Amino acid sequence: MGVLLEHLPELWQGLIVTFQLTAASFAGAAVLGVLVCALRVSPVGVLRALGTAYVETLQNLPLLVLLVLAFFGLPEIGIKAEPLVTAIVVIAVYEAAYIGEALRSGVNSVSKGQGEAARAIGLTFGQSLRHVVLPQALRTVVQPIGNIFIATTMNTALAGAISVVDLTASAQRVNLVEAQPIPIFVGAGVAYGLIAAAAGFVTGRLERRLVILR
Amino acid sequence: MKRFVAVAAVSLLALTACGESSSPAVPGATSPQSDVLAKAPVATVAEILPGSTMEKIKQRGELLVGGSLDAPLLSQQNPATGEVEGFDAQMGKALAKYILGEPKVKIVNSASETREALLANGTVDVVFQTYTITEERAKQVAFAGPYYTSGLTIAVKKGTTGIAKPEDLNGKKVLAGANTPAIPAIKKLAPQAEIITFGSDPECIQALKQDRGVAYVQDETILIADAKKDPSIEIVTKPFTVDPYGIGLKHGDDQMKTFVNDWLKKMQDGGVWQEIWKTSIGTVVTGDAPAPPQIGSVPGS
């Protein structure tokens, strides 16, 4: 326990980086995820295929591989970014596939009549998605999206592989000196657990408020 | 989909078949490394004290070693033979031979952050993994040895100027392996350096070549091997630290510590230690084997 207090500044700094990574990459994933979902449910075949390809590719590759590939591979073709930026972009792109799929399940839960009614009053595809379908879809997938948020938090621990010093990496650095893995990693684990619990609490409350009883 | 499964199955079969037929034919399957072990000592029956850790290992018939599978020259799995080769790996096998009469080890791939826990809960009997003896660590584990001494040095991209000593790293981006002694060493000698870490040595080299940092601080042995493979990097200084590597044992197991230290003494006096050095680290470092470090000469050992 003493070892945690002694190294609180470093661990705290790591926790802040974990927060930054989670917040920024989740925000990016949310925006991209809506786009992916729109592609997946689009009436145009080519766009649907594009959406499917995106989801299938990213869901079938380990995030660690994507991170290392982007970090070491892209500079070879002249694209070089800071480690933190690389991590945020890669995690956002990766999680967007999952958010897109969660949203699509929400879209599928919106009854067909809603879409038909939207078309009948002359809304375009984009308009009916924005004003009729997505708002209802979002309300049904609060919990799955919350779970993806939690998964994103845990996945940020992989950013250490490309030299981002997040909570996990800073715990490793502290342990290197102190050689007390059990208190150090239990401490870090508790921090991740608290983030997940908070996210679970918020989504639980949101879901009860927003749920549509059909 | 069915066709895909069939194709996948066939290609898998082809792969495994290929692996089976070709492995005995791989050249170097009987490496000079296995000859060295023939000369390694075996403990007398009296030395395996009843009720001791050594006796438990003997009854099990296998020595459980915490080590790496990806450390060139030290402990690296040869993809062709499946054998783990290198200085640490050979030392582990030699210790197994001392206890069991044959070099039968099971290497548990352990990370720097789990070594203490693996020893404490008995998952492994010993750790051979460039385990630098420090007083902090000695509170958690017992160290036999030191069995090898190394030091940190600095590599840069060829032609880089202005870095000739550790203090020159101040204010610069410096690469280091995650969980290596390089991190505390850089913090101490060049507190203003920005340390950038990666999990493995090849990644650090790649990062150096991509200008993610101007210098790479790592064990001299590893850097010499890197510089031999890759002429675009060079080493700019002599080792500036002394890292004594110890054999990690369960904390408080004094019987085992004495036993392992006795073994190490026999290895050094009989020249087996030197032979193991020659067939591993000595393949890239020129000259004769160095004098082995004095057993028990380091605080914590």
XYZ file of C-alpha atoms in Angstrom:
515
model
C 0.000 0.000 0.000
C 2.822 2.371 0.950
C 4.375 1.829 -2.450
C 1.235 3.214 -4.131
C 1.226 6.397 -2.053
C 4.932 6.906 -2.612
C 4.508 6.820 -6.388
C 1.149 8.558 -6.527
C 2.362 11.436 -8.768
C 3.579 9.066 -11.533
C 0.533 6.812 -11.301
C -1.773 9.838 -11.296
C -0.071 11.172 -14.420
C -0.615 7.758 -16.042
C -4.279 7.789 -15.037
C -4.718 11.214 -16.659
C -3.233 9.879 -19.904
C -5.639 6.929 -19.687
C -8.523 9.385 -19.293
C -7.330 11.465 -22.261
C -6.936 8.390 -24.437
C -10.338 7.025 -23.467
C -12.231 10.289 -23.871
C -10.653 11.311 -27.162
C -10.741 7.896 -28.801
C -14.295 7.188 -27.636
C -15.479 10.558 -28.987
C -13.803 9.785 -32.309
C -15.263 6.290 -32.330
C -18.765 7.650 -31.682
C -18.621 9.996 -34.664
C -17.073 7.388 -36.955
C -19.422 4.725 -35.623
C -22.491 6.705 -36.690
C -20.990 6.969 -40.175
C -20.243 3.238 -40.260
C -23.792 2.478 -39.168
C -25.167 4.816 -41.846
C -23.104 2.941 -44.442
C -24.312 -0.424 -43.155
C -28.003 0.508 -43.434
C -27.666 2.611 -46.574
C -29.941 1.777 -49.527
C -26.923 1.991 -51.888
C -25.254 -1.413 -52.366
C -21.702 -0.083 -52.801
C -21.886 1.905 -49.569
C -23.294 -1.094 -47.705
C -20.402 -3.228 -48.982
C -17.973 -0.539 -47.843
C -19.520 -0.557 -44.358
C -19.385 -4.354 -44.188
C -15.743 -4.383 -45.271
C -14.862 -1.821 -42.584
C -16.561 -3.740 -39.813
C -15.305 -7.168 -40.861
C -11.718 -5.988 -41.264
C -11.435 -4.155 -37.972
C -13.347 -6.643 -35.859
C -11.098 -9.427 -37.104
C -7.755 -7.785 -36.324
C -6.265 -7.521 -32.841
C -5.972 -3.919 -31.685
C -2.341 -4.456 -30.687
C -1.462 -5.440 -34.253
C -3.213 -2.337 -35.594
C -1.392 -0.091 -33.122
C 2.059 -1.463 -33.890
C 1.356 -1.521 -37.612
C 0.168 2.087 -37.667
C 2.997 3.299 -35.461
C 5.891 1.585 -37.216
C 4.378 0.991 -40.643
C 2.891 4.358 -41.588
C 6.197 6.298 -41.227
C 7.547 4.027 -43.983
C 5.086 5.696 -46.368
C 5.716 9.149 -44.955
C 2.927 9.427 -42.387
C 4.344 10.022 -38.941
C 2.417 11.154 -35.885
C 3.062 11.462 -32.162
C 2.458 8.255 -30.181
C -0.547 9.703 -28.305
C -2.165 10.890 -31.534
C -1.520 7.543 -33.212
C -3.055 5.702 -30.268
C -6.162 7.910 -30.213
C -6.765 7.585 -33.953
C -6.178 3.819 -34.065
C -8.358 3.076 -31.040
C -11.097 5.359 -32.424
C -11.015 3.662 -35.822
C -11.062 0.232 -34.156
C -13.885 0.901 -31.693
C -15.955 2.600 -34.409
C -16.562 -0.836 -35.925
C -18.133 -2.002 -32.672
C -20.134 1.186 -32.158
C -21.371 0.959 -35.750
C -22.612 -2.583 -35.155
C -24.245 -1.704 -31.839
C -26.048 1.191 -33.504
C -27.130 -1.031 -36.380
C -28.776 -3.413 -33.952
C -30.605 -0.378 -32.585
C -31.656 0.676 -36.083
C -32.975 -2.831 -36.712
C -35.079 -2.558 -33.582
C -36.879 0.521 -34.952
C -40.023 -0.746 -36.604
C -40.219 -0.653 -40.375
C -43.315 1.513 -40.235
C -41.271 4.373 -38.789
C -38.991 4.450 -41.832
C -41.886 4.098 -44.205
C -43.734 6.926 -42.462
C -40.630 9.120 -42.717
C -40.390 8.438 -46.426
C -44.119 9.041 -46.848
C -43.816 12.588 -45.483
C -41.024 13.239 -47.985
C -37.891 12.985 -45.834
C -34.669 12.001 -47.605
C -32.604 9.018 -46.388
C -30.323 11.312 -44.399
C -33.198 13.221 -42.874
C -35.147 10.156 -41.862
C -32.004 8.666 -40.328
C -31.255 11.868 -38.422
C -34.723 12.800 -37.239
C -36.604 9.518 -37.002
C -34.500 6.378 -36.929
C -31.215 7.225 -35.136
C -32.764 8.988 -32.112
C -34.869 5.907 -31.451
C -31.999 3.555 -32.235
C -29.669 5.369 -29.834
C -32.115 5.070 -26.978
C -32.268 1.308 -27.301
C -28.505 0.787 -27.376
C -27.415 2.821 -24.362
C -26.186 -0.253 -22.497
C -24.227 -1.820 -25.400
C -22.582 1.548 -26.101
C -21.731 1.803 -22.410
C -20.079 -1.605 -22.618
C -18.066 -0.447 -25.622
C -16.976 2.580 -23.586
C -15.734 0.244 -20.855
C -13.966 -1.932 -23.428
C -12.337 1.204 -24.876
C -11.012 2.123 -21.428
C -9.464 -1.322 -21.026
C -8.087 -1.296 -24.576
C -6.191 1.942 -23.946
C -3.837 -0.193 -21.815
C -2.365 -1.464 -25.092
C -1.121 2.020 -25.991
C 1.938 1.317 -23.850
C 3.176 -0.840 -26.729
C 3.726 2.317 -28.771
C 5.385 4.228 -25.933
C 2.352 6.056 -24.537
C 2.784 6.139 -20.761
C -0.748 5.408 -19.600
C -1.802 3.955 -16.262
C -0.631 0.434 -17.131
C 2.723 1.605 -18.466
C 3.351 3.826 -15.461
C 2.451 0.949 -13.119
C 5.024 -1.164 -14.963
C 7.629 1.560 -14.569
C 6.980 1.869 -10.844
C 7.177 -1.903 -10.464
C 10.494 -1.972 -12.266
C 12.012 -0.045 -9.383
C 9.956 -1.330 -6.457
C 9.497 -4.971 -7.495
C 6.127 -5.211 -5.739
C 3.792 -6.256 -8.537
C 0.866 -7.290 -6.366
C 0.050 -3.966 -4.624
C 0.983 -1.936 -7.716
C -1.103 -3.864 -10.217
C -3.986 -4.377 -7.808
C -3.966 -0.589 -7.369
C -4.010 0.007 -11.121
C -6.695 -2.647 -11.516
C -8.872 -0.943 -8.922
C -8.549 2.337 -10.841
C -9.712 0.645 -14.061
C -12.496 -1.050 -12.112
C -13.693 2.304 -10.758
C -13.813 3.800 -14.248
C -15.808 0.814 -15.481
C -18.140 0.957 -12.483
C -18.750 4.678 -13.023
C -19.490 4.093 -16.702
C -21.839 1.251 -15.801
C -23.635 3.446 -13.280
C -24.107 6.316 -15.749
C -25.348 4.092 -18.565
C -27.683 2.270 -16.179
C -29.266 5.579 -15.142
C -29.413 6.826 -18.740
C -31.008 3.632 -19.936
C -33.787 3.795 -17.360
C -34.546 7.365 -18.416
C -34.366 6.849 -22.161
C -35.747 3.381 -22.638
C -38.633 3.143 -25.092
C -41.227 0.634 -24.052
C -42.571 -1.059 -27.106
C -17.623 -20.574 -46.959
C -17.385 -24.367 -47.130
C -14.745 -24.083 -49.794
C -12.821 -21.615 -47.668
C -12.837 -24.009 -44.716
C -11.609 -26.810 -46.952
C -8.803 -24.689 -48.346
C -7.810 -23.574 -44.860
C -7.816 -27.137 -43.578
C -5.714 -28.393 -46.465
C -3.176 -25.615 -46.126
C -2.931 -26.199 -42.379
C -2.296 -29.875 -42.992
C 0.333 -29.001 -45.557
C 1.995 -26.656 -43.092
C 2.129 -29.155 -40.236
C 3.314 -31.910 -42.530
C 6.039 -29.630 -43.794
C 7.060 -28.770 -40.250
C 7.317 -32.402 -39.216
C 9.328 -33.591 -42.156
C 11.773 -30.716 -42.249
C 12.674 -30.220 -38.607
C 15.149 -33.107 -38.203
C 16.897 -31.980 -41.371
C 17.486 -28.441 -40.148
C 21.198 -27.755 -40.075
C 22.556 -26.929 -36.675
C 20.012 -29.077 -34.830
C 22.914 -30.480 -32.845
C 24.474 -27.138 -32.050
C 27.734 -26.594 -30.186
C 25.444 -25.420 -27.379
C 24.359 -28.978 -26.563
C 27.982 -30.210 -26.471
C 28.790 -27.674 -23.767
C 26.174 -29.129 -21.456
C 27.875 -32.530 -21.609
C 30.679 -31.014 -19.528
C 28.357 -29.429 -16.973
C 28.605 -30.799 -13.408
C 26.053 -33.030 -11.645
C 25.367 -32.740 -7.915
C 26.173 -35.610 -5.574
C 23.317 -37.366 -3.798
C 24.447 -35.820 -0.503
C 24.054 -32.304 -1.903
C 20.346 -32.795 -2.614
C 19.241 -32.265 0.995
C 16.116 -34.168 2.068
C 13.013 -31.974 2.186
C 14.707 -29.176 0.235
C 13.540 -27.368 -2.903
C 16.222 -29.289 -4.810
C 14.688 -32.592 -3.766
C 11.226 -31.437 -4.823
C 12.599 -30.476 -8.232
C 14.317 -33.855 -8.528
C 11.095 -35.671 -7.719
C 9.232 -33.609 -10.285
C 11.875 -34.434 -12.897
C 11.870 -30.980 -14.412
C 13.286 -27.575 -13.517
C 10.818 -24.735 -13.951
C 12.711 -21.686 -15.194
C 11.293 -18.201 -15.491
C 12.819 -16.735 -18.633
C 12.353 -15.095 -21.995
C 11.837 -16.548 -25.439
C 12.717 -13.403 -27.375
C 16.047 -12.151 -26.068
C 18.747 -12.688 -28.711
C 21.980 -14.257 -27.390
C 20.457 -14.635 -23.933
C 17.245 -16.618 -24.124
C 15.629 -16.919 -27.517
C 13.520 -19.689 -28.983
C 14.891 -20.981 -32.257
C 11.872 -21.216 -34.569
C 13.467 -24.055 -36.554
C 14.285 -26.391 -33.670
C 11.994 -25.113 -30.933
C 15.018 -25.052 -28.625
C 15.595 -22.035 -26.423
C 19.155 -20.819 -26.961
C 21.452 -18.257 -25.415
C 23.435 -17.559 -22.287
C 20.567 -17.499 -19.783
C 18.852 -20.501 -21.371
C 22.049 -22.571 -21.253
C 22.696 -21.646 -17.644
C 19.170 -22.780 -16.787
C 19.727 -26.102 -18.552
C 23.066 -26.567 -16.805
C 21.409 -26.022 -13.413
C 18.725 -28.564 -14.360
C 21.463 -31.054 -15.218
C 23.128 -30.386 -11.859
C 19.948 -31.315 -9.999
C 18.372 -33.933 -12.262
C 21.313 -35.409 -14.131
C 19.837 -34.236 -17.429
C 19.184 -30.714 -18.786
C 15.408 -30.943 -18.528
C 13.843 -27.512 -18.166
C 10.498 -25.964 -18.789
C 10.847 -22.290 -19.578
C 7.943 -20.238 -18.327
C 7.895 -17.067 -20.388
C 7.786 -14.478 -17.648
C 7.625 -10.718 -17.879
C 9.623 -8.337 -15.736
C 6.477 -7.394 -13.858
C 5.603 -10.969 -12.833
C 8.938 -12.463 -11.830
C 8.650 -11.762 -8.110
C 5.115 -13.136 -7.981
C 6.028 -16.274 -9.980
C 8.852 -17.061 -7.556
C 6.767 -16.299 -4.485
C 3.879 -18.573 -5.473
C 6.100 -21.384 -6.717
C 5.150 -21.253 -10.422
C 8.866 -21.261 -11.216
C 11.849 -22.595 -9.252
C 14.414 -20.145 -10.576
C 14.570 -17.071 -12.803
C 17.275 -16.647 -15.436
C 16.292 -13.441 -17.179
C 18.934 -10.703 -17.058
C 17.583 -10.156 -13.563
C 19.622 -7.257 -12.218
C 20.282 -7.600 -8.501
C 19.018 -4.560 -6.601
C 18.459 -4.070 -2.909
C 14.775 -3.286 -3.494
C 14.283 -6.568 -5.338
C 16.300 -8.497 -2.748
C 13.517 -7.729 -0.275
C 11.142 -9.774 -2.450
C 13.358 -12.562 -3.813
C 16.640 -14.269 -3.010
C 19.479 -13.809 -5.480
C 22.201 -16.369 -6.107
C 25.170 -15.080 -8.043
C 25.784 -12.637 -9.647
C 26.431 -14.938 -12.600
C 27.037 -12.266 -15.207
C 27.780 -8.560 -15.288
C 26.756 -6.255 -18.037
C 26.373 -2.552 -18.524
C 24.296 -0.009 -20.370
C 25.583 1.876 -23.354
C 24.196 4.222 -26.011
C 23.472 3.593 -29.677
C 22.603 6.284 -32.227
C 21.941 6.496 -35.938
C 25.281 6.600 -37.739
C 26.485 10.169 -38.148
C 24.637 11.606 -35.144
C 26.814 14.143 -33.340
C 26.717 15.621 -29.872
C 26.165 12.407 -27.896
C 29.314 11.020 -26.315
C 28.301 10.438 -22.701
C 25.067 9.792 -20.762
C 24.820 13.444 -19.637
C 24.510 14.487 -23.294
C 21.061 12.895 -23.338
C 19.599 15.765 -21.282
C 16.767 17.504 -23.119
C 16.692 14.847 -25.841
C 14.285 12.056 -26.698
C 15.824 8.793 -25.568
C 14.607 5.292 -26.384
C 14.708 2.458 -23.899
C 13.214 -0.982 -23.552
C 10.157 -1.020 -21.303
C 10.971 -2.573 -17.933
C 14.737 -2.435 -18.388
C 17.283 -0.934 -15.977
C 17.889 1.707 -18.666
C 14.904 3.725 -17.440
C 16.126 4.423 -13.880
C 19.684 4.849 -15.200
C 18.655 7.558 -17.672
C 16.544 9.280 -15.018
C 19.564 9.411 -12.756
C 22.250 10.492 -15.231
C 20.192 12.703 -17.523
C 17.108 13.842 -15.575
C 15.940 16.160 -18.362
C 15.832 13.436 -20.993
C 12.434 12.405 -22.342
C 12.254 8.614 -22.082
C 10.310 6.745 -24.745
C 9.783 3.021 -24.180
C 8.880 0.039 -26.333
C 8.350 -3.575 -25.414
C 11.138 -5.169 -27.408
C 14.586 -4.457 -28.764
C 13.621 -4.638 -32.476
C 10.913 -2.050 -31.854
C 13.417 0.289 -30.184
C 15.790 -0.097 -33.134
C 12.966 0.616 -35.574
C 11.985 3.688 -33.550
C 15.619 4.882 -33.568
C 15.751 4.538 -37.342
C 12.441 6.404 -37.674
C 13.798 9.279 -35.547
C 11.335 8.730 -32.698
C 14.316 9.362 -30.467
C 17.946 10.351 -31.035
C 19.548 7.705 -28.859
C 18.836 4.195 -27.607
C 20.077 3.093 -24.194
C 20.383 -0.661 -23.801
C 22.624 -3.434 -22.547
C 25.933 -3.453 -24.418
C 25.632 -7.109 -25.457
C 22.297 -6.521 -27.143
C 23.492 -3.310 -28.838
C 26.611 -5.003 -30.211
C 24.412 -7.700 -31.744
C 22.131 -4.997 -33.190
C 24.987 -2.965 -34.631
C 26.455 -6.096 -36.268
C 23.145 -6.820 -37.984
C 22.403 -3.235 -38.928
C 25.238 -0.985 -40.125
C 23.081 2.144 -39.983
C 23.448 2.355 -36.202
C 26.534 2.789 -34.081
C 27.517 2.578 -30.425
C 28.984 5.828 -29.078
C 30.164 5.032 -25.580
C 31.636 2.358 -23.337
C 29.256 0.846 -20.750
C 28.473 3.465 -18.103
C 26.648 1.280 -15.577
C 27.320 -2.071 -13.955
C 24.337 -4.409 -13.966
C 24.995 -7.588 -11.986
C 22.588 -10.318 -13.084
C 21.398 -12.692 -10.370
C 19.593 -16.018 -10.337
C 16.182 -15.310 -8.823
C 15.069 -17.748 -6.114
C 12.215 -17.847 -3.635
C 12.744 -15.331 -0.843
C 14.228 -16.895 2.281
C 15.184 -20.234 0.697
C 18.753 -20.201 2.018
C 19.345 -23.917 1.346
C 18.607 -23.436 -2.335
C 20.665 -20.234 -2.505
C 23.732 -21.952 -1.068
C 23.161 -24.916 -3.387
C 22.926 -22.702 -6.486
C 25.955 -20.648 -5.455
C 27.957 -23.884 -5.045
C 26.867 -24.959 -8.498
C 27.837 -21.590 -9.966
C 31.282 -21.855 -8.399
C 31.752 -25.291 -10.000
C 30.560 -23.939 -13.341
C 33.111 -21.117 -13.209
C 36.012 -23.213 -11.932
C 35.353 -25.999 -14.428
C 35.263 -23.597 -17.366
C 31.688 -24.484 -18.341
C 30.534 -20.934 -17.622
C 33.185 -19.646 -20.029
C 32.166 -22.169 -22.725
C 28.528 -21.172 -22.454
C 29.593 -17.523 -22.824
C 31.632 -18.373 -25.929
C 28.772 -20.184 -27.683
C 26.259 -17.419 -26.948
C 27.384 -13.852 -26.211
C 30.885 -14.677 -27.462
C 29.530 -15.183 -30.975
C 29.185 -11.396 -31.328
C 31.587 -10.032 -28.696
C 35.150 -10.663 -29.760
C 37.911 -11.838 -27.482
C 38.089 -14.309 -24.638
C 35.354 -14.867 -22.105
C 35.490 -12.237 -19.343
C 36.274 -13.171 -15.769
C 32.995 -14.218 -14.130
C 31.827 -11.900 -11.348
C 32.603 -12.744 -7.723
C 29.687 -14.648 -6.172
C 28.031 -12.631 -3.404
C 29.948 -9.482 -4.309
C 26.882 -7.274 -4.826
C 24.553 -5.822 -2.161
C 21.419 -7.951 -2.288
C 23.153 -11.121 -3.471
